[in-house]
Tab-separated table of C-alpha atoms in Angstrom:
chain	number	residue	atom	x	y	z
A	1	ASN	CA	233.416	51.039	39.240
A	2	LYS	CA	229.450	50.260	39.804
A	3	SER	CA	228.276	50.521	43.804
A	4	LEU	CA	227.804	47.543	45.481
A	5	LEU	CA	224.386	48.272	45.824
A	6	SER	CA	223.775	48.430	42.161
A	7	PHE	CA	224.099	44.458	42.633
A	8	LEU	CA	221.825	43.745	45.065
A	9	ASP	CA	219.065	42.170	43.259
A	10	ALA	CA	216.138	43.308	45.981
A	11	SER	CA	212.898	45.209	47.175
A	12	GLU	CA	213.410	49.270	47.340
A	13	GLU	CA	213.204	49.274	51.381
A	14	GLU	CA	215.219	46.005	51.226
A	15	SER	CA	217.701	48.209	49.110
A	16	ILE	CA	218.189	51.171	51.637
A	17	HIS	CA	218.158	48.943	54.469
A	18	PHE	CA	221.339	48.199	53.140
A	19	SER	CA	222.368	51.659	52.190
A	20	ASN	CA	221.983	52.467	55.510
A	21	LYS	CA	224.140	50.044	56.942
A	22	LEU	CA	226.652	51.170	54.878
A	23	SER	CA	225.815	54.671	55.991
A	24	ASP	CA	226.499	53.724	59.888
A	25	LEU	CA	230.093	51.948	59.102
A	26	LEU	CA	230.436	55.517	57.590
A	27	VAL	CA	230.287	57.631	60.077
A	28	LYS	CA	231.336	54.526	61.750
A	29	SER	CA	228.252	54.854	65.239
A	30	VAL	CA	229.236	50.820	64.384
A	31	TYR	CA	232.713	49.023	63.208
A	32	PHE	CA	230.985	46.094	62.703
A	33	ASN	CA	228.509	44.913	59.918
A	34	THR	CA	227.348	41.432	58.922
A	35	GLU	CA	224.045	40.953	56.190
A	36	GLU	CA	222.596	38.393	54.667
A	37	VAL	CA	221.668	39.488	50.664
A	38	LYS	CA	221.187	38.670	47.405
A	39	ILE	CA	222.985	39.729	44.769
A	40	LYS	CA	222.767	39.332	40.550
A	41	THR	CA	225.508	38.089	38.864
A	42	LYS	CA	226.315	39.246	35.368
A	43	HIS	CA	224.760	36.129	34.044
A	44	SER	CA	221.618	37.416	35.289
A	45	ALA	CA	221.449	34.627	37.872
A	46	SER	CA	220.379	35.867	41.872
A	47	VAL	CA	222.181	33.867	44.683
A	48	TRP	CA	222.725	34.441	48.027
A	49	VAL	CA	225.669	36.062	49.617
A	50	GLU	CA	226.893	37.040	53.441
A	51	VAL	CA	228.362	39.795	53.342
A	52	LYS	CA	230.831	40.965	56.073
A	53	LEU	CA	231.370	44.925	56.550
A	54	LYS	CA	234.265	46.407	58.269
A	55	GLN	CA	235.992	50.049	58.609
A	56	LEU	CA	239.160	50.508	57.082
A	57	ASP	CA	240.886	52.566	59.392
A	58	MET	CA	244.239	54.324	58.554
A	59	GLN	CA	246.185	56.747	61.893
A	60	GLY	CA	242.414	57.448	63.322
A	61	ASP	CA	241.116	58.109	59.555
A	62	ASN	CA	238.072	56.151	57.968
A	63	LYS	CA	239.298	55.358	54.492
A	64	GLY	CA	236.171	53.681	53.789
A	65	ILE	CA	234.566	49.662	53.794
A	66	ALA	CA	236.601	46.730	52.744
A	67	ALA	CA	233.904	43.833	52.513
A	68	THR	CA	234.179	40.017	52.468
A	69	ILE	CA	231.267	38.231	50.269
A	70	ASP	CA	230.710	34.448	50.494
A	71	ASN	CA	228.743	31.980	48.928
A	72	ILE	CA	225.876	30.778	51.146
A	73	ASN	CA	223.558	30.266	48.731
A	74	GLU	CA	222.929	26.678	49.570
A	75	ARG	CA	222.400	26.983	52.878
A	76	LYS	CA	219.819	30.053	52.243
A	77	GLN	CA	217.725	27.710	50.120
A	78	ALA	CA	218.414	24.530	51.851
A	79	GLN	CA	215.877	27.349	55.095
A	80	GLU	CA	213.648	28.329	52.213
A	81	LYS	CA	212.545	24.437	51.565
A	82	LEU	CA	212.219	23.662	55.528
A	83	GLN	CA	210.800	26.817	55.780
A	84	HIS	CA	208.002	25.978	53.073
A	85	LEU	CA	207.971	22.457	54.378
A	86	ALA	CA	206.867	24.134	58.352
A	87	LEU	CA	204.169	26.305	56.455
A	88	HIS	CA	202.959	23.770	53.764
A	89	ASP	CA	200.953	20.626	53.517
A	90	THR	CA	203.547	18.156	51.590
A	91	LEU	CA	201.274	16.243	49.652
A	92	THR	CA	198.703	19.642	48.254
A	93	GLY	CA	201.619	22.497	48.450
A	94	LEU	CA	198.066	24.340	50.665
A	95	TYR	CA	199.230	25.964	53.819
A	96	ASN	CA	198.789	23.650	56.097
A	97	ARG	CA	197.632	23.589	59.696
A	98	TYR	CA	200.100	25.792	61.070
A	99	SER	CA	200.482	28.240	58.581
A	100	PHE	CA	195.490	28.311	59.024
A	101	ASP	CA	196.469	28.969	62.829
A	102	ASN	CA	198.726	31.642	63.009
A	103	GLU	CA	196.572	33.865	59.403
A	104	LEU	CA	193.888	33.073	61.678
A	105	SER	CA	195.448	35.083	64.799
A	106	ARG	CA	196.217	37.366	61.884
A	107	LEU	CA	192.897	38.164	60.576
A	108	THR	CA	190.527	38.061	64.102
A	109	LEU	CA	193.386	40.222	64.557
A	110	LEU	CA	192.648	43.124	62.002
A	111	ALA	CA	188.804	42.423	62.535
A	112	ALA	CA	188.950	43.490	66.907
A	113	ARG	CA	190.195	46.351	64.602
A	114	GLY	CA	187.185	47.624	62.996
A	115	THR	CA	188.397	47.694	60.042
A	116	HIS	CA	186.523	45.149	57.807
A	117	ASN	CA	184.740	41.059	58.663
A	118	HIS	CA	186.305	37.896	56.940
A	119	CYS	CA	184.850	34.209	56.350
A	120	LEU	CA	185.645	30.814	57.531
A	121	LEU	CA	185.168	28.513	55.472
A	122	TYR	CA	185.579	24.525	56.906
A	123	ILE	CA	185.792	22.471	54.100
A	124	ASP	CA	185.123	17.628	54.539
A	125	LEU	CA	184.780	16.060	51.868
A	126	ASP	CA	182.244	13.043	52.151
A	127	HIS	CA	181.987	10.048	51.305
A	128	PHE	CA	186.078	9.957	50.906
A	129	LYS	CA	186.746	6.902	53.250
A	130	ILE	CA	185.060	4.879	50.592
A	131	ILE	CA	187.453	6.244	47.455
A	132	ASN	CA	190.028	5.131	50.605
A	133	ASP	CA	188.799	2.064	51.532
A	134	THR	CA	188.179	1.001	48.042
A	135	GLU	CA	191.063	1.941	45.760
A	136	GLY	CA	193.836	2.157	48.808
A	137	HIS	CA	195.600	5.213	50.175
A	138	GLN	CA	197.675	5.982	47.418
A	139	THR	CA	194.583	6.966	44.390
A	140	GLY	CA	192.415	9.122	47.506
A	141	ASP	CA	195.888	11.283	47.686
A	142	LEU	CA	195.322	11.184	43.965
A	143	VAL	CA	191.706	13.017	44.576
A	144	LEU	CA	192.610	14.637	47.673
A	145	LYS	CA	195.141	16.941	45.313
A	146	GLU	CA	193.144	17.464	42.737
A	147	VAL	CA	190.289	18.451	44.664
A	148	ALA	CA	192.451	21.304	46.419
A	149	ALA	CA	193.183	22.131	42.424
A	150	ILE	CA	189.213	22.714	42.542
A	151	LEU	CA	189.211	24.860	45.318
A	152	SER	CA	192.367	27.117	44.678
A	153	GLN	CA	190.778	28.147	41.222
A	154	ARG	CA	187.573	29.652	43.432
A	155	LEU	CA	190.251	32.265	45.592
A	156	ARG	CA	191.287	35.276	45.442
A	157	LYS	CA	195.352	36.143	45.706
A	158	SER	CA	194.374	37.140	49.104
A	159	ASP	CA	191.961	34.586	50.428
A	160	VAL	CA	194.497	31.615	52.179
A	161	LEU	CA	193.626	27.502	51.557
A	162	CYS	CA	195.158	25.330	53.990
A	163	ARG	CA	194.841	21.529	53.897
A	164	VAL	CA	193.778	20.784	57.458
A	165	GLY	CA	193.099	17.169	57.634
A	166	GLY	CA	192.997	14.512	55.891
A	167	ASP	CA	190.000	15.022	53.781
A	168	GLU	CA	189.747	18.435	55.271
A	169	PHE	CA	190.273	21.474	53.245
A	170	VAL	CA	189.817	25.652	55.912
A	171	ILE	CA	189.883	28.587	53.124
A	172	LEU	CA	189.921	32.028	54.717
A	173	LEU	CA	188.361	34.189	52.049
A	174	VAL	CA	189.261	38.522	54.215
A	175	ASP	CA	186.928	40.595	53.838
A	176	THR	CA	184.147	39.443	52.443
A	177	GLN	CA	180.447	39.682	53.876
A	178	ILE	CA	179.060	36.577	55.137
A	179	ASP	CA	176.607	36.988	52.495
A	180	ASP	CA	178.492	36.278	50.112
A	181	ALA	CA	181.072	32.996	51.311
A	182	VAL	CA	177.714	31.351	52.170
A	183	THR	CA	177.043	32.126	47.976
A	184	ILE	CA	181.534	31.222	47.592
A	185	GLY	CA	180.721	28.255	49.556
A	186	ASN	CA	177.568	27.242	47.358
A	187	ASN	CA	179.671	27.130	44.218
A	188	ILE	CA	182.496	25.194	45.240
A	189	CYS	CA	179.814	22.764	46.958
A	190	LYS	CA	179.224	22.598	42.771
A	191	GLN	CA	182.273	22.504	41.398
A	192	ILE	CA	183.376	19.375	43.737
A	193	ALA	CA	180.398	17.798	42.974
A	194	ASP	CA	179.964	17.934	39.052
A	195	ALA	CA	183.097	16.139	39.175
A	196	HIS	CA	184.089	12.618	38.354
A	197	PHE	CA	187.232	10.836	39.407
A	198	HIS	CA	187.809	7.512	37.547
A	199	PHE	CA	189.945	4.501	38.405
A	200	GLY	CA	190.553	2.107	35.552
A	201	LYS	CA	186.844	0.662	35.462
A	202	ASN	CA	185.385	2.062	38.387
A	203	SER	CA	184.308	6.064	38.597
A	204	TYR	CA	183.474	7.944	41.630
A	205	LYS	CA	181.553	10.727	42.953
A	206	ILE	CA	182.083	13.020	45.578
A	207	SER	CA	180.501	16.102	47.176
A	208	ALA	CA	181.336	18.557	50.542
A	209	SER	CA	180.075	19.978	52.823
A	210	ILE	CA	180.203	23.153	54.385
A	211	GLY	CA	180.382	25.212	58.104
A	212	VAL	CA	181.359	28.947	57.696
A	213	SER	CA	181.414	31.027	60.642
A	214	GLU	CA	181.831	35.055	60.383
A	215	VAL	CA	185.944	36.349	61.829
A	216	ASP	CA	183.677	40.615	63.427
A	217	GLY	CA	186.487	40.420	66.022
A	218	ASN	CA	183.792	39.423	68.697
A	219	ALA	CA	185.597	35.943	69.357
A	220	THR	CA	189.096	34.144	69.142
A	221	GLY	CA	190.032	32.976	66.827
A	222	PRO	CA	189.185	29.148	68.132
A	223	GLU	CA	186.228	30.099	68.532
A	224	TYR	CA	185.840	30.442	65.171
A	225	LEU	CA	186.853	27.388	64.055
A	226	ARG	CA	184.525	25.893	66.792
A	227	GLN	CA	181.109	27.760	65.226
A	228	ALA	CA	182.525	26.295	61.712
A	229	ASP	CA	183.121	22.831	63.320
A	230	ILE	CA	179.846	23.177	64.030
A	231	ALA	CA	178.221	24.340	61.346
A	232	LEU	CA	179.924	21.725	59.240
A	233	TYR	CA	178.227	19.286	60.595
A	234	VAL	CA	174.876	20.792	60.975
A	235	ALA	CA	175.501	20.923	57.188
A	236	LYS	CA	176.190	16.808	57.310
A	237	ASN	CA	172.896	15.993	59.210
A	238	LYS	CA	170.602	17.703	56.720
A	239	GLY	CA	172.220	15.957	54.423
A	240	ARG	CA	175.776	16.467	53.115
A	241	ASN	CA	176.761	18.207	49.880
A	242	ARG	CA	175.763	21.598	51.687
A	243	VAL	CA	176.857	25.028	53.486
A	244	HIS	CA	175.791	25.913	56.378
A	245	CYS	CA	175.818	28.839	58.284
A	246	TYR	CA	176.597	29.651	62.272
A	247	THR	CA	174.952	32.722	64.156
A	248	GLU	CA	173.591	32.655	66.718
A	249	ASP	CA	170.628	32.789	66.447
A	250	ASP	CA	171.003	30.300	64.032
A	251	ALA	CA	168.560	26.195	66.348
A	252	GLU	CA	170.465	23.674	64.538
A	253	SER	CA	173.192	24.741	65.542
A	254	LYS	CA	172.432	25.124	69.355
A	255	GLU	CA	171.383	21.550	68.936
A	256	GLN	CA	174.720	21.281	67.550
A	257	HIS	CA	176.766	23.058	69.193
A	258	SER	CA	174.984	21.361	71.921
A	259	SER	CA	175.612	17.694	71.532
A	260	MET	CA	178.741	18.042	70.661
A	261	GLN	CA	179.315	19.945	74.247
A	262	TRP	CA	177.430	16.493	75.832
A	263	ALA	CA	179.411	14.343	74.074
A	264	HIS	CA	182.932	15.431	75.060
A	265	ARG	CA	181.232	15.727	79.227
A	266	LEU	CA	180.422	12.139	77.581
A	267	GLN	CA	183.965	10.986	77.028
A	268	GLU	CA	185.749	12.625	79.707
A	269	ALA	CA	182.938	10.307	82.073
A	270	VAL	CA	184.736	7.699	80.506
A	271	VAL	CA	188.430	8.830	80.013
A	272	ASN	CA	188.197	8.727	83.941
A	273	ASP	CA	186.109	6.484	84.354
A	274	ASN	CA	183.249	8.283	86.153
A	275	ILE	CA	181.284	4.412	85.925
A	276	GLU	CA	178.387	3.386	88.216
A	277	LEU	CA	176.559	-0.529	88.187
A	278	HIS	CA	174.023	-2.222	88.888
A	279	PHE	CA	172.578	-4.785	88.933
A	280	GLN	CA	168.574	-6.424	88.373
A	281	PRO	CA	168.075	-9.724	89.192
A	282	ILE	CA	167.300	-12.385	86.659
A	283	TRP	CA	164.794	-14.023	88.162
A	284	ASP	CA	164.187	-18.559	87.734
A	285	VAL	CA	160.391	-18.900	86.778
A	286	LYS	CA	161.189	-21.992	87.365
A	287	ASN	CA	163.334	-22.927	91.045
A	288	ASN	CA	161.382	-19.554	92.407
A	289	LYS	CA	165.827	-18.080	93.278
A	290	THR	CA	167.553	-15.571	91.712
A	291	ALA	CA	169.203	-17.614	88.306
A	292	TYR	CA	171.519	-14.152	87.810
A	293	PHE	CA	171.798	-10.509	87.898
A	294	GLU	CA	172.493	-8.000	84.192
A	295	ALA	CA	174.482	-5.417	85.045
A	296	LEU	CA	173.575	-1.618	84.391
A	297	VAL	CA	176.147	1.105	82.983
A	298	ARG	CA	175.857	4.512	84.506
A	299	LEU	CA	177.704	7.224	83.897
A	300	LYS	CA	178.299	9.858	86.866
A	301	ILE	CA	178.604	12.792	85.356
A	302	ASN	CA	178.295	16.570	87.421
A	303	GLY	CA	176.609	14.622	91.223
A	304	LYS	CA	173.860	12.287	88.955
A	305	LEU	CA	173.411	9.463	87.557
A	306	VAL	CA	173.082	9.639	83.665
A	307	TYR	CA	171.163	6.108	81.952
A	308	PRO	CA	173.099	4.219	78.696
A	309	GLY	CA	170.056	5.650	77.246
A	310	GLU	CA	170.630	8.982	76.711
A	311	PHE	CA	174.601	8.299	75.873
A	312	ILE	CA	175.259	5.192	73.791
A	313	THR	CA	174.159	6.344	70.243
A	314	ALA	CA	176.625	9.825	71.344
A	315	LEU	CA	178.930	7.669	72.554
A	316	GLU	CA	179.388	5.239	68.844
A	317	ARG	CA	178.940	7.351	67.823
A	318	ALA	CA	182.415	9.197	68.460
A	319	GLU	CA	183.816	6.100	68.252
A	320	ASP	CA	184.507	5.965	72.347
A	321	ILE	CA	182.165	2.758	72.664
A	322	ASN	CA	184.831	0.058	73.075
A	323	MET	CA	186.324	2.103	75.584
A	324	LEU	CA	182.982	1.906	77.240
A	325	ASP	CA	183.322	-1.582	76.943
A	326	HIS	CA	186.370	-2.253	78.466
A	327	GLN	CA	185.702	-0.786	81.768
A	328	VAL	CA	182.596	-2.214	81.603
A	329	VAL	CA	183.914	-5.298	82.286
A	330	SER	CA	187.093	-5.220	84.198
A	331	LYS	CA	184.476	-3.698	86.585
A	332	THR	CA	182.279	-6.173	86.518
A	333	ILE	CA	184.744	-9.286	86.565
A	334	LYS	CA	186.093	-6.890	90.152
A	335	MET	CA	182.843	-6.607	91.410
A	336	LEU	CA	183.004	-10.209	91.341
A	337	SER	CA	186.136	-11.098	93.451
A	338	THR	CA	185.114	-8.533	95.847
A	339	HIS	CA	180.919	-9.479	95.993
A	340	PRO	CA	179.895	-13.037	97.259
A	341	VAL	CA	176.249	-11.600	95.795
A	342	LEU	CA	177.487	-11.778	92.242
A	343	HIS	CA	177.062	-15.552	91.544
A	344	LYS	CA	176.507	-14.970	88.606
A	345	VAL	CA	176.193	-11.428	85.976
A	346	ALA	CA	175.003	-10.674	82.585
A	347	ILE	CA	177.500	-8.221	81.168
A	348	ASN	CA	175.764	-6.411	78.090
A	349	LEU	CA	178.489	-5.547	75.269
A	350	SER	CA	178.202	-2.788	72.348
A	351	ALA	CA	177.403	-3.349	68.461
A	352	GLN	CA	181.260	-2.638	67.988
A	353	ALA	CA	182.721	-5.357	70.111
A	354	PHE	CA	183.212	-7.723	68.314
A	355	SER	CA	185.287	-6.082	65.731
A	356	ASP	CA	187.571	-5.600	69.323
A	357	GLU	CA	190.635	-7.245	68.860
A	358	GLY	CA	191.796	-6.204	72.913
A	359	LEU	CA	187.980	-7.322	74.164
A	360	VAL	CA	189.051	-10.461	74.878
A	361	PRO	CA	192.582	-10.832	76.095
A	362	LEU	CA	191.477	-8.497	78.873
A	363	ILE	CA	188.494	-10.308	79.151
A	364	LYS	CA	191.028	-12.913	80.331
A	365	SER	CA	193.753	-10.944	82.236
A	366	LYS	CA	191.217	-9.708	84.304
A	367	LEU	CA	189.327	-13.535	85.199
A	368	GLU	CA	192.749	-13.974	86.221
A	369	GLN	CA	193.719	-10.925	87.783
A	370	TYR	CA	191.019	-11.251	89.894
A	371	ASN	CA	190.687	-14.923	90.184
A	372	VAL	CA	187.104	-15.094	88.802
A	373	SER	CA	185.108	-18.065	87.146
A	374	GLY	CA	184.916	-17.382	83.601
A	375	THR	CA	181.158	-19.334	84.601
A	376	LYS	CA	179.761	-16.571	87.161
A	377	ILE	CA	179.297	-14.198	83.333
A	378	ILE	CA	177.625	-13.989	80.969
A	379	PHE	CA	177.906	-11.995	77.741
A	380	GLU	CA	174.505	-10.160	75.843
A	381	LEU	CA	175.129	-9.291	72.046
A	382	THR	CA	172.738	-7.955	70.655
A	383	GLU	CA	170.565	-10.001	68.180
A	384	SER	CA	171.071	-6.833	65.091
A	385	ALA	CA	174.876	-6.931	66.181
A	386	SER	CA	175.285	-10.819	65.793
A	387	LEU	CA	173.910	-11.317	62.315
A	388	THR	CA	176.030	-8.076	60.803
A	389	ASN	CA	179.406	-9.791	61.259
A	390	VAL	CA	177.709	-13.885	61.553
A	391	SER	CA	181.176	-15.028	61.526
A	392	GLY	CA	182.998	-12.663	63.264
A	393	THR	CA	180.061	-13.095	66.021
A	394	ILE	CA	180.733	-17.266	66.301
A	395	ARG	CA	184.557	-16.612	65.899
A	396	MET	CA	184.084	-14.029	68.903
A	397	ILE	CA	181.220	-16.502	70.752
A	398	GLU	CA	184.042	-19.584	70.258
A	399	GLU	CA	186.572	-17.671	71.755
A	400	ILE	CA	184.470	-15.955	74.990
A	401	THR	CA	183.297	-19.553	75.541
A	402	GLU	CA	186.461	-21.285	75.648
A	403	LEU	CA	186.985	-18.623	78.809
A	404	GLY	CA	184.031	-20.916	80.549
A	405	CYS	CA	181.881	-17.732	79.876
A	406	GLN	CA	178.422	-19.070	78.614
A	407	PHE	CA	177.115	-15.729	75.495
A	408	SER	CA	173.946	-14.318	74.894
A	409	ILE	CA	172.023	-13.133	72.390
A	410	ASP	CA	170.222	-9.985	73.460
A	411	ASP	CA	166.512	-7.929	71.653
A	412	PHE	CA	165.806	-10.532	70.015
A	413	GLY	CA	163.216	-11.356	67.932
A	414	THR	CA	163.022	-7.623	66.592
A	415	GLY	CA	164.248	-9.442	62.919
A	416	PHE	CA	161.758	-12.075	62.152
A	417	SER	CA	164.354	-13.138	58.637
A	418	THR	CA	167.083	-13.558	61.613
A	419	PHE	CA	165.671	-17.242	63.246
A	420	ALA	CA	167.929	-19.590	61.196
A	421	TYR	CA	170.962	-17.796	62.024
A	422	LEU	CA	168.934	-18.641	65.274
A	423	ARG	CA	170.465	-22.604	65.388
A	424	ASP	CA	174.076	-21.479	63.508
A	425	LEU	CA	174.861	-19.080	66.812
A	426	PRO	CA	176.698	-21.286	69.197
A	427	ALA	CA	174.248	-18.872	72.487
A	428	GLN	CA	173.376	-20.503	75.634
A	429	SER	CA	170.453	-18.443	75.554
A	430	VAL	CA	168.642	-16.158	74.148
A	431	LYS	CA	166.134	-12.998	75.144
A	432	ILE	CA	163.178	-12.047	74.061
A	433	ASP	CA	162.662	-7.894	73.032
A	434	GLY	CA	160.259	-6.212	75.952
A	435	SER	CA	158.367	-4.897	73.201
A	436	PHE	CA	156.921	-8.510	72.204
A	437	VAL	CA	157.307	-9.106	76.220
A	438	LYS	CA	155.255	-5.829	77.501
A	439	GLY	CA	152.613	-5.770	75.676
A	440	MET	CA	151.482	-9.532	75.618
A	441	HIS	CA	149.426	-9.886	78.537
A	442	LYS	CA	146.939	-7.380	76.337
A	443	ASN	CA	147.274	-8.206	72.754
A	444	SER	CA	147.226	-12.690	71.559
A	445	GLU	CA	149.387	-10.750	68.851
A	446	ASP	CA	152.091	-10.762	70.917
A	447	LEU	CA	151.559	-13.398	73.143
A	448	THR	CA	151.472	-14.641	70.292
A	449	LEU	CA	155.240	-13.897	68.992
A	450	VAL	CA	157.202	-14.677	72.491
A	451	LYS	CA	155.240	-18.406	71.978
A	452	ALA	CA	157.298	-18.834	68.573
A	453	ILE	CA	160.400	-17.027	70.227
A	454	SER	CA	161.135	-19.061	73.265
A	455	ASN	CA	159.099	-22.983	71.710
A	456	ILE	CA	162.688	-22.407	68.987
A	457	ALA	CA	164.178	-21.774	72.317
A	458	ILE	CA	163.832	-24.268	73.474
A	459	ALA	CA	163.278	-26.662	70.603
A	460	LEU	CA	167.350	-26.004	69.621
A	461	GLY	CA	168.128	-26.163	73.022
A	462	LYS	CA	168.355	-22.589	74.485
A	463	GLU	CA	167.525	-21.368	77.465
A	464	CYS	CA	164.775	-18.422	76.918
A	465	VAL	CA	164.583	-15.108	79.122
A	466	ALA	CA	162.024	-12.634	78.400
A	467	GLU	CA	162.255	-8.640	79.899
A	468	PHE	CA	160.034	-6.010	79.902
A	469	VAL	CA	157.776	-8.251	83.474
A	470	GLU	CA	156.593	-4.957	84.361
A	471	ASN	CA	153.387	-7.065	86.448
A	472	ARG	CA	151.628	-9.800	87.098
A	473	GLU	CA	149.733	-10.655	84.649
A	474	ILE	CA	153.466	-10.735	82.261
A	475	TYR	CA	154.840	-13.021	85.070
A	476	GLN	CA	152.221	-15.613	84.915
A	477	GLU	CA	151.541	-16.112	81.220
A	478	LEU	CA	155.388	-16.340	81.060
A	479	GLU	CA	154.558	-19.132	83.176
A	480	LYS	CA	151.905	-21.898	82.071
A	481	ILE	CA	154.569	-20.740	77.862
A	482	GLY	CA	157.474	-22.005	80.098
A	483	VAL	CA	160.122	-18.993	79.180
A	484	HIS	CA	163.259	-20.060	81.602
A	485	TYR	CA	164.382	-16.410	83.627
A	486	ALA	CA	162.454	-12.762	83.989
A	487	GLN	CA	163.493	-9.507	84.575
A	488	GLY	CA	161.158	-6.503	85.040
A	489	TYR	CA	160.393	-3.667	87.591
A	490	PHE	CA	157.573	-6.992	88.561
A	491	ILE	CA	161.161	-8.475	89.353
A	492	SER	CA	162.874	-6.140	90.727
A	493	ARG	CA	164.568	-2.683	89.864
A	494	PRO	CA	167.959	-1.919	89.135
A	495	MET	CA	169.925	-1.637	92.105
A	496	PRO	CA	173.423	-0.356	93.591
A	497	VAL	CA	175.316	-4.066	94.455
A	498	GLU	CA	175.570	-2.828	97.875
A	499	GLN	CA	171.387	-2.725	97.990
A	500	LEU	CA	171.209	-6.590	96.721
A	501	VAL	CA	171.366	-7.940	99.658
A	502	ASP	CA	168.238	-7.711	100.979
A	503	PHE	CA	166.467	-8.196	97.434
A	504	THR	CA	163.703	-10.279	98.476
A	505	PHE	CA	160.692	-11.344	95.873
A	506	GLU	CA	157.102	-13.375	95.765
A	507	ILE	CA	154.195	-13.631	93.450
C-alpha cells in the first residue's frame, strides 16, 4: 500500500514531472503514457525501468491506472556508456573535443549575454615527441595519463578540462578574470616542469606551453580557440615552458597571426598548384654556350609572384615542402616534353627530399608519362641537407642515377669540415656557394676559397658551378680558375620559359 512515487530514485524535479504524468491520466487529459525512470529495490539498489501507464476505464468511469513495469537497466547502462564514450577521451577519461566545442559555445553565449567573463587555456606539451620516439607510444600514453591527473588537480568543480589532440589539452575556466587565468597557467607550467617520468633506467622531464584567451562574448567559440592557439605559438617561440596571453594590442600575437595567415595562403597555393617556374641559364664558360637551365619556383598568390625566400621556410615549418617538391618535379618534366629550348634542367630538392620515399617513384613515373630522358635532368640538394643523412643521400643519388639523371651538391663550401664527404657522395657536380663568389673579385680570402673548392672538385672528377656571378670581373676570374659553369645576373636573370628562345649572352 505504498505510492509508486515513493519508489522513485529521482531528483525533486523528476519526481514532480512523473507525478504530473499520473495526474494527466487521472483527469483524462491523456489515455496512455510511457516514462523511463529509476526505481529503488528492496536491497537499496536502483534499476532503470520503463513504466507504461494506461487508464482503467470501466463503463465510462475512471477506475484508476494500470502500470506495466519492464526492467531496461542493461539497455540504459549501455546507452550511458555510449554517451560517455561520445563525450570523453578513451585514454585519459577527460572530456573530448566534442564536449569542449559544446561547452565553449555555451560559455560564449553566456558571456555575450553579459554574465561574467571566462578564460580558455590551450596547453601543449613541449618535447613530448622525444618520449614517444624513445620509449614508444605505450609509454607516451602513460605520460599523458599522468599529465591529465596533474591538470585535474588544478581545477574547480565548475571548470572543464578536455584532451583535444595527441598532447594537447584545453581548460575552460568559468567566471575567471584574465590575470587569474595567467596565474593558474603559470602554476600548471611549474607543476608539469617539476614532475619526473621514470621508465626503467631512464628519466624524462617535459614542460608545457600555454596560450590564454578571454571569452568575453565579443567573438565566436572558434575565434577564441584560434586566439589561444596564436598565443600558444608565441609562448613556444619565446622559449617554451611559459604562458602567453592573447590581446588585440599585443604585437607578438599580431605577428604570429600574420605568419599563420601567410602560411595558410602558401599551403593553398601549393595545394591548388598555383606554381610558376622561371629558368636561369647556366653558362658553359669554356665552350661559350648555355649548358643547362635551373628551374626556380615562384608561387602565384592574389595575382602576384612570391619568391622562394618568402615561402620555403614557412612551408618547411608547415610540413608541406614535400608536396612542393613533387609539384615542381612534375611540372618541370612536363615542360621538358613541351619546350625544346629546355634541353637540360636542374631542379632543386628540399632538405626533406632524401627521406621522401615517394619522390623517386614519382620521378620515374613522370619520365615515363611524358617520355622524357633522365639525362635531361640534374637534381640539386644543398650541402647541409646532403650531410644531414649521408647514407640516405647516397641511396637517393644512386636511385636517381639509375634513371639517367645527374646529381649536384648545391651551396658547397658552407661547411669546411665536409670536404671529405665530397669524395664519398656520388654527385657529378658541385655548386660553389654564392657567398664566396660574389665577393671574390674584391676579397682575396673569398678568391682563395673559390679556387680551393674548384681544385678539389676537379681533382675528384666533378664539374664545378659558380653561382652569384654578378659582373664581368667575377666571370673573368672564374674563367682563369677553370670553373666549368657560371650562373648569375651578369649572364641572365631567371625568366619564363617563353623568353628563353630569345636569350643571348656575350662577354
